[in-house]
mmCIF file with all atom_site columns, C-alpha atoms in Angstrom:
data_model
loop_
_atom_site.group_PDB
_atom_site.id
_atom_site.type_symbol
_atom_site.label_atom_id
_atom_site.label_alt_id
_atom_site.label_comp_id
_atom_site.label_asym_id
_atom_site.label_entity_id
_atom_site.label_seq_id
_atom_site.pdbx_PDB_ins_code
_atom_site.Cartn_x
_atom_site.Cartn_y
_atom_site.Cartn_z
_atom_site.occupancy
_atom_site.B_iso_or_equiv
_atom_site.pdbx_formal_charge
_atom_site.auth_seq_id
_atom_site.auth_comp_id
_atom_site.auth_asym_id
_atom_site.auth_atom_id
_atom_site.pdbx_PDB_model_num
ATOM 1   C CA . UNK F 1 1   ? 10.016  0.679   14.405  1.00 0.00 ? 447 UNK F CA 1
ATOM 2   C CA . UNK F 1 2   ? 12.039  -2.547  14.101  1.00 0.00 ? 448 UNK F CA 1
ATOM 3   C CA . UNK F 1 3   ? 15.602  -2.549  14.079  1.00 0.00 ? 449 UNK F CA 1
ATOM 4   C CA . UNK F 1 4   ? 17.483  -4.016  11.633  1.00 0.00 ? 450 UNK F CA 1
ATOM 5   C CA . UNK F 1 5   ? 20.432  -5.746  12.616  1.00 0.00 ? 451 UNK F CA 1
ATOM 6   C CA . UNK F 1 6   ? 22.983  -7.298  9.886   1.00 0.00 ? 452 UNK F CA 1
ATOM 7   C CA . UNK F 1 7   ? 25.741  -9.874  10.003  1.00 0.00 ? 453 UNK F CA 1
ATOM 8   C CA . UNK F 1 8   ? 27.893  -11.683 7.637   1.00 0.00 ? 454 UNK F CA 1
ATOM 9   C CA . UNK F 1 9   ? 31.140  -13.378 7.324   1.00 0.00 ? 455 UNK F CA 1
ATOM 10  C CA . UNK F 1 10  ? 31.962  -11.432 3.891   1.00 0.00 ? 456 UNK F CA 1
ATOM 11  C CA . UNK F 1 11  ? 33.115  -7.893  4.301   1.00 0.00 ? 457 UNK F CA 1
ATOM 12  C CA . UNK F 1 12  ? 31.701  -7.524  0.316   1.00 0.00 ? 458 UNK F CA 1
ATOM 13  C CA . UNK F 1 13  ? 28.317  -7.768  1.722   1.00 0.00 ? 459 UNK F CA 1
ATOM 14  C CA . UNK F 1 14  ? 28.596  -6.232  4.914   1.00 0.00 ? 460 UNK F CA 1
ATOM 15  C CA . UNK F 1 15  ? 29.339  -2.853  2.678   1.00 0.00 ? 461 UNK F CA 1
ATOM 16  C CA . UNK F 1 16  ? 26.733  -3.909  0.094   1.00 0.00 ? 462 UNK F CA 1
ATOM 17  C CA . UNK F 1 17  ? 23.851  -4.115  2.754   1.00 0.00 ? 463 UNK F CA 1
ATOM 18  C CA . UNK F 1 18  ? 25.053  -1.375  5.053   1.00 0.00 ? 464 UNK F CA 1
ATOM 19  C CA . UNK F 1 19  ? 24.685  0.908   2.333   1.00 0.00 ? 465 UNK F CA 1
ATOM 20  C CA . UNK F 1 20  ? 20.945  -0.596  1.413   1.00 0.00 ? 466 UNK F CA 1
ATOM 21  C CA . UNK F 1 21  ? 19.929  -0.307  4.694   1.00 0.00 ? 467 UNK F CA 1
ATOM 22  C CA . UNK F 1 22  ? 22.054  2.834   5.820   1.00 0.00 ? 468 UNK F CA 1
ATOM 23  C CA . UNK F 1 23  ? 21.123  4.527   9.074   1.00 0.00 ? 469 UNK F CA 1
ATOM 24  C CA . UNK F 1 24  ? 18.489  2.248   10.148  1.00 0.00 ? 470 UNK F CA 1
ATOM 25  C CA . UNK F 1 25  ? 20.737  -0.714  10.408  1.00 0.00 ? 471 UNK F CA 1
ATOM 26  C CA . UNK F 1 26  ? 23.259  -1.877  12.943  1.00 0.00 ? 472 UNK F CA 1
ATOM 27  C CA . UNK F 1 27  ? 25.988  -3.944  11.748  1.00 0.00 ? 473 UNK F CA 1
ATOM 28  C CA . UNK F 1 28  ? 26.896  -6.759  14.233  1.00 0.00 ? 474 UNK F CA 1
ATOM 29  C CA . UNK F 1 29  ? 30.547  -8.262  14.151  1.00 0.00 ? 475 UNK F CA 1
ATOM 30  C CA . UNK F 1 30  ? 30.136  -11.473 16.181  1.00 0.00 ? 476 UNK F CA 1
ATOM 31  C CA . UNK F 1 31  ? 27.594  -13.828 15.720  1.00 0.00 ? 477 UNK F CA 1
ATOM 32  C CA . UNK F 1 32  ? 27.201  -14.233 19.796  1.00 0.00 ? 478 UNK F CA 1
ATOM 33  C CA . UNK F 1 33  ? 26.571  -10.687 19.982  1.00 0.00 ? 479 UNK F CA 1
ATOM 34  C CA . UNK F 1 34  ? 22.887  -12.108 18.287  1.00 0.00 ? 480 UNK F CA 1
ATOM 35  C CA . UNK F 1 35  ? 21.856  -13.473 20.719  1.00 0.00 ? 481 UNK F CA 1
ATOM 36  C CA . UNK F 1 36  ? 21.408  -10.669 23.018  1.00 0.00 ? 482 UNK F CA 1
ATOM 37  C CA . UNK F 1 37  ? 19.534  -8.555  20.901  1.00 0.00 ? 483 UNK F CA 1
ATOM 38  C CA . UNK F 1 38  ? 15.866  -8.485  21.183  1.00 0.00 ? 484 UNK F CA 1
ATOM 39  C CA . UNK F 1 39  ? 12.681  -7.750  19.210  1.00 0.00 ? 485 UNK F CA 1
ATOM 40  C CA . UNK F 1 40  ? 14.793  -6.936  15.633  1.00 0.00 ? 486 UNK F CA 1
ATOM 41  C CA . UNK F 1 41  ? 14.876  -7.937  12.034  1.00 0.00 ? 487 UNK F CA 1
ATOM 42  C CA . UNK F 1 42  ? 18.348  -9.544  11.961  1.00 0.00 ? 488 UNK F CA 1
ATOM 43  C CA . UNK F 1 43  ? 19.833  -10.443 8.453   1.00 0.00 ? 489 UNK F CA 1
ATOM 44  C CA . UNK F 1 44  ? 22.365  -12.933 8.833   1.00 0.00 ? 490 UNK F CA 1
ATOM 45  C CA . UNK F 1 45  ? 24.451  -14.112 5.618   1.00 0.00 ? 491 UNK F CA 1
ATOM 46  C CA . UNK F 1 46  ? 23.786  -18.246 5.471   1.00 0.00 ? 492 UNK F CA 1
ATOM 47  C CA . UNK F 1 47  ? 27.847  -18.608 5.690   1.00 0.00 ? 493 UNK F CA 1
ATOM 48  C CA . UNK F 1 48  ? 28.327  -16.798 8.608   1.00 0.00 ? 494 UNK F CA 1
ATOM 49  C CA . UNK F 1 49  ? 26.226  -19.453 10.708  1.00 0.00 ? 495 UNK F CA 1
ATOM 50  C CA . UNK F 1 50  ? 28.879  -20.064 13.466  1.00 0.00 ? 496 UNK F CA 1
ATOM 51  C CA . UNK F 1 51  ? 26.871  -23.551 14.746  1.00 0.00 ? 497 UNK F CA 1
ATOM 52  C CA . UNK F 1 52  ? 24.080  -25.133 12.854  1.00 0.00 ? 498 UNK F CA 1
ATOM 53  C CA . UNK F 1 53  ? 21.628  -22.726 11.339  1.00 0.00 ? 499 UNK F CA 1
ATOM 54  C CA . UNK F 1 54  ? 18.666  -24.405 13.146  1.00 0.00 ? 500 UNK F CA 1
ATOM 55  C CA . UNK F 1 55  ? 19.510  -24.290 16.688  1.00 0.00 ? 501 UNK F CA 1
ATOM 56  C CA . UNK F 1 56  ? 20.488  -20.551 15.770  1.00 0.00 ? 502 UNK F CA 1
ATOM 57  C CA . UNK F 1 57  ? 17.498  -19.556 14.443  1.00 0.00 ? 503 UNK F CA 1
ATOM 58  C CA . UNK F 1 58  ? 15.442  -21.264 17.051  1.00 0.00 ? 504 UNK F CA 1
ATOM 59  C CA . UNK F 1 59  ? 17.703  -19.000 19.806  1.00 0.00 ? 505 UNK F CA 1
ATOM 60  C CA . UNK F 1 60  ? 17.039  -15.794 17.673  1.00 0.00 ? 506 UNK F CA 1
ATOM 61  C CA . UNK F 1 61  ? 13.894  -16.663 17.360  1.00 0.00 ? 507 UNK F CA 1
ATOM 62  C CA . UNK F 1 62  ? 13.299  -17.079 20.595  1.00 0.00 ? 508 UNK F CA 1
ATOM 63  C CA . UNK F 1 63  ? 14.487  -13.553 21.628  1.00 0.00 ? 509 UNK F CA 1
ATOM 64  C CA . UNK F 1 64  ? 11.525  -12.046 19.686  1.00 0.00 ? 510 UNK F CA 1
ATOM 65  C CA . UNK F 1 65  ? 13.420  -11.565 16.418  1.00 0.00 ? 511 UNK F CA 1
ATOM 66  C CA . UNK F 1 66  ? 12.354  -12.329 12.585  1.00 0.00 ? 512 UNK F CA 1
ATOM 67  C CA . UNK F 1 67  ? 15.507  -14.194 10.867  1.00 0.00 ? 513 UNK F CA 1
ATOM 68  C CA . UNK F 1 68  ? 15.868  -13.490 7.606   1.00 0.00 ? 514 UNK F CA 1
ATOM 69  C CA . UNK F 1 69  ? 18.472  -15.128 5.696   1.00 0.00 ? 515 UNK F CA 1
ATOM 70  C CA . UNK F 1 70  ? 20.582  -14.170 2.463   1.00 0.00 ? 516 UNK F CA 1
ATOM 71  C CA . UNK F 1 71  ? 23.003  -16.692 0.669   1.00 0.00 ? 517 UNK F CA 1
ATOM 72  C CA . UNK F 1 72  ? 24.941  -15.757 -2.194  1.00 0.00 ? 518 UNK F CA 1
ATOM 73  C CA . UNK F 1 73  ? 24.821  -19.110 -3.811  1.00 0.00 ? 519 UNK F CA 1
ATOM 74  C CA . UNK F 1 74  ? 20.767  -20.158 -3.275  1.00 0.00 ? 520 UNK F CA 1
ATOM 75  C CA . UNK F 1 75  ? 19.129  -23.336 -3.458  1.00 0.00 ? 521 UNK F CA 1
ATOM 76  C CA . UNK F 1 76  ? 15.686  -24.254 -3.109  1.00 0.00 ? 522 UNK F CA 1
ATOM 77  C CA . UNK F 1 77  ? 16.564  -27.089 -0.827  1.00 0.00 ? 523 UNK F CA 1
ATOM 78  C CA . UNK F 1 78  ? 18.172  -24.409 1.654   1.00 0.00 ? 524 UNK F CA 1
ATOM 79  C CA . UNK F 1 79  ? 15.585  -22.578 1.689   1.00 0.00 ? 525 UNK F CA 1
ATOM 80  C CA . UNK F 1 80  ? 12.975  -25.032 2.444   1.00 0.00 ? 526 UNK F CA 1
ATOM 81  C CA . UNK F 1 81  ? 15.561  -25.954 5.495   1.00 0.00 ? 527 UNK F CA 1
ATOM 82  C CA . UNK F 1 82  ? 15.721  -22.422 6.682   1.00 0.00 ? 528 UNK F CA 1
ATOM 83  C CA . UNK F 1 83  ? 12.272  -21.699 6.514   1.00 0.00 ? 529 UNK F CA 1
ATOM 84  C CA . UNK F 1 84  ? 11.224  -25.375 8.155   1.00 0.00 ? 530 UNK F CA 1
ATOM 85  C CA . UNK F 1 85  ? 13.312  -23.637 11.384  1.00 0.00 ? 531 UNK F CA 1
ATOM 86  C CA . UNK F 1 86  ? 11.499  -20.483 11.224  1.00 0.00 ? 532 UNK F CA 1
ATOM 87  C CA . UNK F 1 87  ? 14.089  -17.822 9.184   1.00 0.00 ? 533 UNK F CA 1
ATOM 88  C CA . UNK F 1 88  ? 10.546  -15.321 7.718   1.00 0.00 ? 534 UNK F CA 1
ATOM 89  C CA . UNK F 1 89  ? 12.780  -15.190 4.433   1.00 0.00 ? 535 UNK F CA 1
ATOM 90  C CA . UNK F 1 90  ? 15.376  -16.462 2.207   1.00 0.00 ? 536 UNK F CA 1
ATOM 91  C CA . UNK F 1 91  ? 16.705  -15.026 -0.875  1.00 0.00 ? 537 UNK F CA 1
ATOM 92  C CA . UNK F 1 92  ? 19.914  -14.043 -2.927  1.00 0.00 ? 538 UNK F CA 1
ATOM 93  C CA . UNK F 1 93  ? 22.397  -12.291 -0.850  1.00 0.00 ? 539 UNK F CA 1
ATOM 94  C CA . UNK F 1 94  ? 23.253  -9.737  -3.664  1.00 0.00 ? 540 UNK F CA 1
ATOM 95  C CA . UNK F 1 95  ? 19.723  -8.928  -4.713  1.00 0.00 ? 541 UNK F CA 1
ATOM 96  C CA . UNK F 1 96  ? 18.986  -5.542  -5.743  1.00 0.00 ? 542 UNK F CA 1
ATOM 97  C CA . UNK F 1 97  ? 18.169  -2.739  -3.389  1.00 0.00 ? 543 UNK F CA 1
ATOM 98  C CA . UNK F 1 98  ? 14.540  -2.703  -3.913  1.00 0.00 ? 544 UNK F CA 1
ATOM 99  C CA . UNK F 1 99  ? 14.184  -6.404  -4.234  1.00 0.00 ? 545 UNK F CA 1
ATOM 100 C CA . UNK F 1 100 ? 15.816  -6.609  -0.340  1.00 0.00 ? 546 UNK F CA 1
ATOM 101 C CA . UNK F 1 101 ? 13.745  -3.198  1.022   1.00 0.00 ? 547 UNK F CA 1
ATOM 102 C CA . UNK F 1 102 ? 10.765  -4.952  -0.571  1.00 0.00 ? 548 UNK F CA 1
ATOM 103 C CA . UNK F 1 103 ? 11.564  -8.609  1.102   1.00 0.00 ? 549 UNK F CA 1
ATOM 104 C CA . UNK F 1 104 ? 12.166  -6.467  4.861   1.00 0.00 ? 550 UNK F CA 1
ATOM 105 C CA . UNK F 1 105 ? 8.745   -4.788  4.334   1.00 0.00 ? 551 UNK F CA 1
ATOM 106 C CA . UNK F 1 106 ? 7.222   -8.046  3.652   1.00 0.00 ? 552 UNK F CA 1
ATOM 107 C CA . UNK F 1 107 ? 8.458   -9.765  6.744   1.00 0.00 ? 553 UNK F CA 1
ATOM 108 C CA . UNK F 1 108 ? 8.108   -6.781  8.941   1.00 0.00 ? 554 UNK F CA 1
ATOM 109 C CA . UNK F 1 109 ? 3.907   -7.206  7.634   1.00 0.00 ? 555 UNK F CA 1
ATOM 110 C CA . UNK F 1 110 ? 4.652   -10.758 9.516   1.00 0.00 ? 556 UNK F CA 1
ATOM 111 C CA . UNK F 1 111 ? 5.003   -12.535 5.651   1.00 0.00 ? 557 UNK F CA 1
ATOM 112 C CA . UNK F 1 112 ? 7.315   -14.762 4.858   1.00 0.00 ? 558 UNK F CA 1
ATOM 113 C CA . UNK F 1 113 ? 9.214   -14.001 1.798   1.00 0.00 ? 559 UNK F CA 1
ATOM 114 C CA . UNK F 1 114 ? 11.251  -15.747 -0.385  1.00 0.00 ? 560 UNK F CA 1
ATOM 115 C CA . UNK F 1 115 ? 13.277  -15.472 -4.240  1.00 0.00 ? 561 UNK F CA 1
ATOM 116 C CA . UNK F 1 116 ? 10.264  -15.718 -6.300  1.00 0.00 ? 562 UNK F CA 1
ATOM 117 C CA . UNK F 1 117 ? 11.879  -18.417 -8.630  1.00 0.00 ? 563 UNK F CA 1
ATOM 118 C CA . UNK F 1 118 ? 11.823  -20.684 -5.199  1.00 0.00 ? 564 UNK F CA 1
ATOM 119 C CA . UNK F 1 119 ? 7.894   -19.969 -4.467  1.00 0.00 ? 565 UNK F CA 1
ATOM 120 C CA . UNK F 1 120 ? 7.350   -20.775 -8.213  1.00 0.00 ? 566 UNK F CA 1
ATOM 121 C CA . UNK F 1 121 ? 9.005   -24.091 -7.395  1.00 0.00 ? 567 UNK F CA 1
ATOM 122 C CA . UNK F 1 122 ? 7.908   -24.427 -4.412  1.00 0.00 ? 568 UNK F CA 1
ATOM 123 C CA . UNK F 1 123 ? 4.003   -24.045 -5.874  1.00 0.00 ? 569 UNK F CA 1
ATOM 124 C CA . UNK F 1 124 ? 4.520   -26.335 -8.677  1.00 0.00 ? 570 UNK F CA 1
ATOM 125 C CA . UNK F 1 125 ? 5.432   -28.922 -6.207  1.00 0.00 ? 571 UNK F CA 1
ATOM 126 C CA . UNK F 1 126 ? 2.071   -28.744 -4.347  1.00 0.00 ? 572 UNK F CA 1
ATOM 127 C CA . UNK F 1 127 ? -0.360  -32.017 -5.453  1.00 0.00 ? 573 UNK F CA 1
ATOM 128 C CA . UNK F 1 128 ? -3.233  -29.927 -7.377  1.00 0.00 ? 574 UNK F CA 1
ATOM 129 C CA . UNK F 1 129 ? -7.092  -29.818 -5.841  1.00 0.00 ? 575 UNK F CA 1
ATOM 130 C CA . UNK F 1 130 ? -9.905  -30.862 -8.479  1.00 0.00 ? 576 UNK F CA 1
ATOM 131 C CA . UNK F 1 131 ? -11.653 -27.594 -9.772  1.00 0.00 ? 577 UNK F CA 1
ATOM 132 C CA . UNK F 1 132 ? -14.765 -28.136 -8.137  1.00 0.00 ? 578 UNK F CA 1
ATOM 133 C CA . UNK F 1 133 ? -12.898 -28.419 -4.888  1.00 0.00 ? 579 UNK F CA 1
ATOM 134 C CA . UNK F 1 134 ? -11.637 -24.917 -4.817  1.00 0.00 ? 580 UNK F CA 1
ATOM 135 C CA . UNK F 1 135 ? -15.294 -23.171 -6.734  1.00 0.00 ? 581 UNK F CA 1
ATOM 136 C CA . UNK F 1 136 ? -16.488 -22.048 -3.001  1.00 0.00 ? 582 UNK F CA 1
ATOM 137 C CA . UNK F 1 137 ? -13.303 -19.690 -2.754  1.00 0.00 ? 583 UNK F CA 1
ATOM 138 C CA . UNK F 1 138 ? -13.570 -19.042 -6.508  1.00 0.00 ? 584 UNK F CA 1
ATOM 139 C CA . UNK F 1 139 ? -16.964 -17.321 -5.801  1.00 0.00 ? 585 UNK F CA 1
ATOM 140 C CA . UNK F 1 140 ? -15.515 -14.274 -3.695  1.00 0.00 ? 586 UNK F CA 1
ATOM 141 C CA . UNK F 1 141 ? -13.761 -13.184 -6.398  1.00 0.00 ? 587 UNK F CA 1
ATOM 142 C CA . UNK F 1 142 ? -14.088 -10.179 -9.451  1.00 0.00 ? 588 UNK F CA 1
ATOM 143 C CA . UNK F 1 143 ? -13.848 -11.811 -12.641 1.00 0.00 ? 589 UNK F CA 1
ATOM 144 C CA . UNK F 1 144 ? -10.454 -9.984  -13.275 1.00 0.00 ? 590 UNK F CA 1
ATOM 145 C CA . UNK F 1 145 ? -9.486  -11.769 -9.905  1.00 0.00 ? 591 UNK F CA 1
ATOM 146 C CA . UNK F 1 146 ? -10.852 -14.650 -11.046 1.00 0.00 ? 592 UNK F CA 1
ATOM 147 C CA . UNK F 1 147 ? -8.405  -14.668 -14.434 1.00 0.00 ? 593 UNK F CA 1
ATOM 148 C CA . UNK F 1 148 ? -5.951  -13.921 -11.650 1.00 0.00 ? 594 UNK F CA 1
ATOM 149 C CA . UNK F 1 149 ? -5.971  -16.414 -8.990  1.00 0.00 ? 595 UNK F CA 1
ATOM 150 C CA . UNK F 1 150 ? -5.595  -19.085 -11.718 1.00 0.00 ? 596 UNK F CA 1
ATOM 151 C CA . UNK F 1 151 ? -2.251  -18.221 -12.908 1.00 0.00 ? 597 UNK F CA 1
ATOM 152 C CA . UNK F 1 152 ? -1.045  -16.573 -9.242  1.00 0.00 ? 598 UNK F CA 1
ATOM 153 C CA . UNK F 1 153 ? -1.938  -20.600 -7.893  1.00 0.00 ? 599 UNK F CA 1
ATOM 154 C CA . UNK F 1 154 ? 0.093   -21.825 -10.547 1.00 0.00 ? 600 UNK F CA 1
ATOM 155 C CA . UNK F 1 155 ? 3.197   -19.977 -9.426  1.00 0.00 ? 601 UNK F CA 1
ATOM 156 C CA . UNK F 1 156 ? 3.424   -17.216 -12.239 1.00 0.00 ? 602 UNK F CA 1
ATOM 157 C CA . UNK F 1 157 ? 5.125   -14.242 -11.229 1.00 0.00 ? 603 UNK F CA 1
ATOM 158 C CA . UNK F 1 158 ? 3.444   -10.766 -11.125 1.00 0.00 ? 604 UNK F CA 1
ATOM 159 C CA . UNK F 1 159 ? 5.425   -9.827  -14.128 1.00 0.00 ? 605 UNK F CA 1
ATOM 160 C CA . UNK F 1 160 ? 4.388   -12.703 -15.675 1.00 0.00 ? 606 UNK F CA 1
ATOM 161 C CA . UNK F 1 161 ? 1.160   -12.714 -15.558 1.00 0.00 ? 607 UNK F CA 1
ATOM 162 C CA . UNK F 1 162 ? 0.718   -9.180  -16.302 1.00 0.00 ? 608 UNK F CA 1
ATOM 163 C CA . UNK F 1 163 ? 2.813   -10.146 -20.151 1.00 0.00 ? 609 UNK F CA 1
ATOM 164 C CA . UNK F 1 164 ? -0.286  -12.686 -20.434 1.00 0.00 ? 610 UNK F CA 1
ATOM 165 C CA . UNK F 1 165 ? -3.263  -10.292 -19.531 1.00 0.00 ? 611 UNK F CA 1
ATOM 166 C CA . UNK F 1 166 ? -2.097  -7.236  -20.839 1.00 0.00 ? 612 UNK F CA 1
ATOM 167 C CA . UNK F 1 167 ? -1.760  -5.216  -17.712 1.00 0.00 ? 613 UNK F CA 1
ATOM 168 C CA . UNK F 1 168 ? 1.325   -3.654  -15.320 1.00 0.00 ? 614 UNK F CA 1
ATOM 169 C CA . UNK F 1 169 ? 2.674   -5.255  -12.980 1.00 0.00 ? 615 UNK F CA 1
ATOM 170 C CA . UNK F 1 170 ? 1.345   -3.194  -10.253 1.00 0.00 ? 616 UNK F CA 1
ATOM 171 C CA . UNK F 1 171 ? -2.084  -3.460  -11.091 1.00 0.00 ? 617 UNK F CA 1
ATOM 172 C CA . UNK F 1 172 ? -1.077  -7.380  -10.952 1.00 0.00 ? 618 UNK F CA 1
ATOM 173 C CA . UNK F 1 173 ? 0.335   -6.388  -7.549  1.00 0.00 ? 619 UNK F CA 1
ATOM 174 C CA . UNK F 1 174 ? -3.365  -5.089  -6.271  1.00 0.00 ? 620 UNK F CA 1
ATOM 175 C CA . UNK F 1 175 ? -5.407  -7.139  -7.814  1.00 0.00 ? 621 UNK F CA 1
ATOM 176 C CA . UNK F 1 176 ? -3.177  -10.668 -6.023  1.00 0.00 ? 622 UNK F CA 1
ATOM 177 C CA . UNK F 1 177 ? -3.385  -8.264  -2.462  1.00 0.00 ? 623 UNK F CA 1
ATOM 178 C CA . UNK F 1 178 ? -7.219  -7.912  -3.043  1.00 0.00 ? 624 UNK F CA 1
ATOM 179 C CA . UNK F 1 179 ? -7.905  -11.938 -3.562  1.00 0.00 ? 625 UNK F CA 1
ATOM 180 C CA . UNK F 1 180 ? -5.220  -12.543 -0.517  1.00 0.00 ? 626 UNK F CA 1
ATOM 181 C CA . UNK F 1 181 ? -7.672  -10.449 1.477   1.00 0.00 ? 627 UNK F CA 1
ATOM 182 C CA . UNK F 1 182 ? -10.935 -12.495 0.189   1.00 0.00 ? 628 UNK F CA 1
ATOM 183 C CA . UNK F 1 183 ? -9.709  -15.456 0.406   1.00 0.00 ? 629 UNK F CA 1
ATOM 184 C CA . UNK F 1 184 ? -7.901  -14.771 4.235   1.00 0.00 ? 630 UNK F CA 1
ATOM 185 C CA . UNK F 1 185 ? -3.869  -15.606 2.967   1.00 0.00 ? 631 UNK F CA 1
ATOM 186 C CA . UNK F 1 186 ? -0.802  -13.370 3.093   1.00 0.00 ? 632 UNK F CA 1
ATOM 187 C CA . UNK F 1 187 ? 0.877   -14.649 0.335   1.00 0.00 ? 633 UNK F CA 1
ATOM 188 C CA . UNK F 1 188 ? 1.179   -16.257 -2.980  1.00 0.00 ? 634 UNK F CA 1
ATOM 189 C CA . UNK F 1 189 ? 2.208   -19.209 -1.478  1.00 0.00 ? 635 UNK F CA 1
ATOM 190 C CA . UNK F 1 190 ? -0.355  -19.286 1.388   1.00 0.00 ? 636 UNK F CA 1
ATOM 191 C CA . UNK F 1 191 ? -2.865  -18.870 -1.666  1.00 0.00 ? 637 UNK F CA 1
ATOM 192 C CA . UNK F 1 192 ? -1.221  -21.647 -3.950  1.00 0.00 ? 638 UNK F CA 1
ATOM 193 C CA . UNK F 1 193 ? -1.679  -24.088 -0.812  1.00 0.00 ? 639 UNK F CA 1
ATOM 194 C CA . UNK F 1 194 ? -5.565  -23.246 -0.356  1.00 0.00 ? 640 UNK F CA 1
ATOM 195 C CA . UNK F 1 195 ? -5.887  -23.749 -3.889  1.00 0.00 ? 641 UNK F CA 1
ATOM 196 C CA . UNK F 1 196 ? -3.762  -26.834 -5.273  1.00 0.00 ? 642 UNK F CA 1
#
């Protein structure tokens, strides 16, 4: 098991995610203190970056740790930063509880994950691939998958898409795990960048 360590400049969060994360967390004081610790999930709040955030992540990093950073004011173009230096996440610092336990299972699997408004963007941003360019990994799929895959590439959410086809969420949810497994991706994004 992975331990989660958590640090952050603002005493609001430090309560916030301490209670999220309870027991199996360890909340860290000084930001040196990092970079001793080995082999953990650390959560750092983006503020609390004591030098610049990439030579900091590149230490943690180094230390056999996933970096996941939270920011209470978000922005696409921090994220892309963030994840360019090799944080496994980036999201809203005050995100609900299961949006954050969902985000630590998904990096723990070795995913990156990010606010799902910023992979939308980040998908839309990707020069599309001619349909006949993609029909080989098309050809793996269900038909359900195949209505699917379409709309995952194109950066709808799971909630989304499951409004448009009539469905829940969930089954959404195991349907997009299903083609990530055919087509050999983790992730929506991963996915969206084979296909586009």
């Amino acid at each position: 098991m992975m331990n989660i360590i958590l640090h952050s400049d603002d005493i609001n969060l430090q309560t916030y995610w301490k209670k999220v994360f309870g027991k199996d967390s360890k909340l860290v004081d000084d930001f040196e203190e990092l970079y001793v610790i080995e082999s953990s999930l650390i959560i750092i709040n983006y503020s609390a970056f004591t030098t610049a955030y990439k030579e900091s992540i590149k230490r943690l990093k180094e230390l056999g740790n996933l970096v996941f950073v939270l920011h209470r004011t978000p922005s696409l173009k921090i994220a892309k930063e963030v994840l360019l230096y090799g944080s496994c996440g980036y999201g809203n610092a005050l995100m609900k509880e299961h949006f954050l336990l969902s985000a630590i299972d998904t990096i723990k699997e070795g995913m990156i994950w990010l606010h799902p408004e910023f992979t939308s963007e980040l998908i839309c941003q990707i020069p599309q691939k001619k349909e006949k360019d993609i029909s080989n990994y098309i050809s793996l799929l269900s038909q359900r998958e195949k209505e699917l895959v379409f709309l995952l590439k194109d950066g709808n959410t799971y909630k989304t898409i499951a409004q448009q086809l009539s469905i829940t969420p969930r089954t959404v949810k195991a349907h997009a795990h299903s083609i990530y497994t055919k087509l050999n991706v983790k992730d929506k994004l991963a996915l969206a960048l084979l296909l586009r």
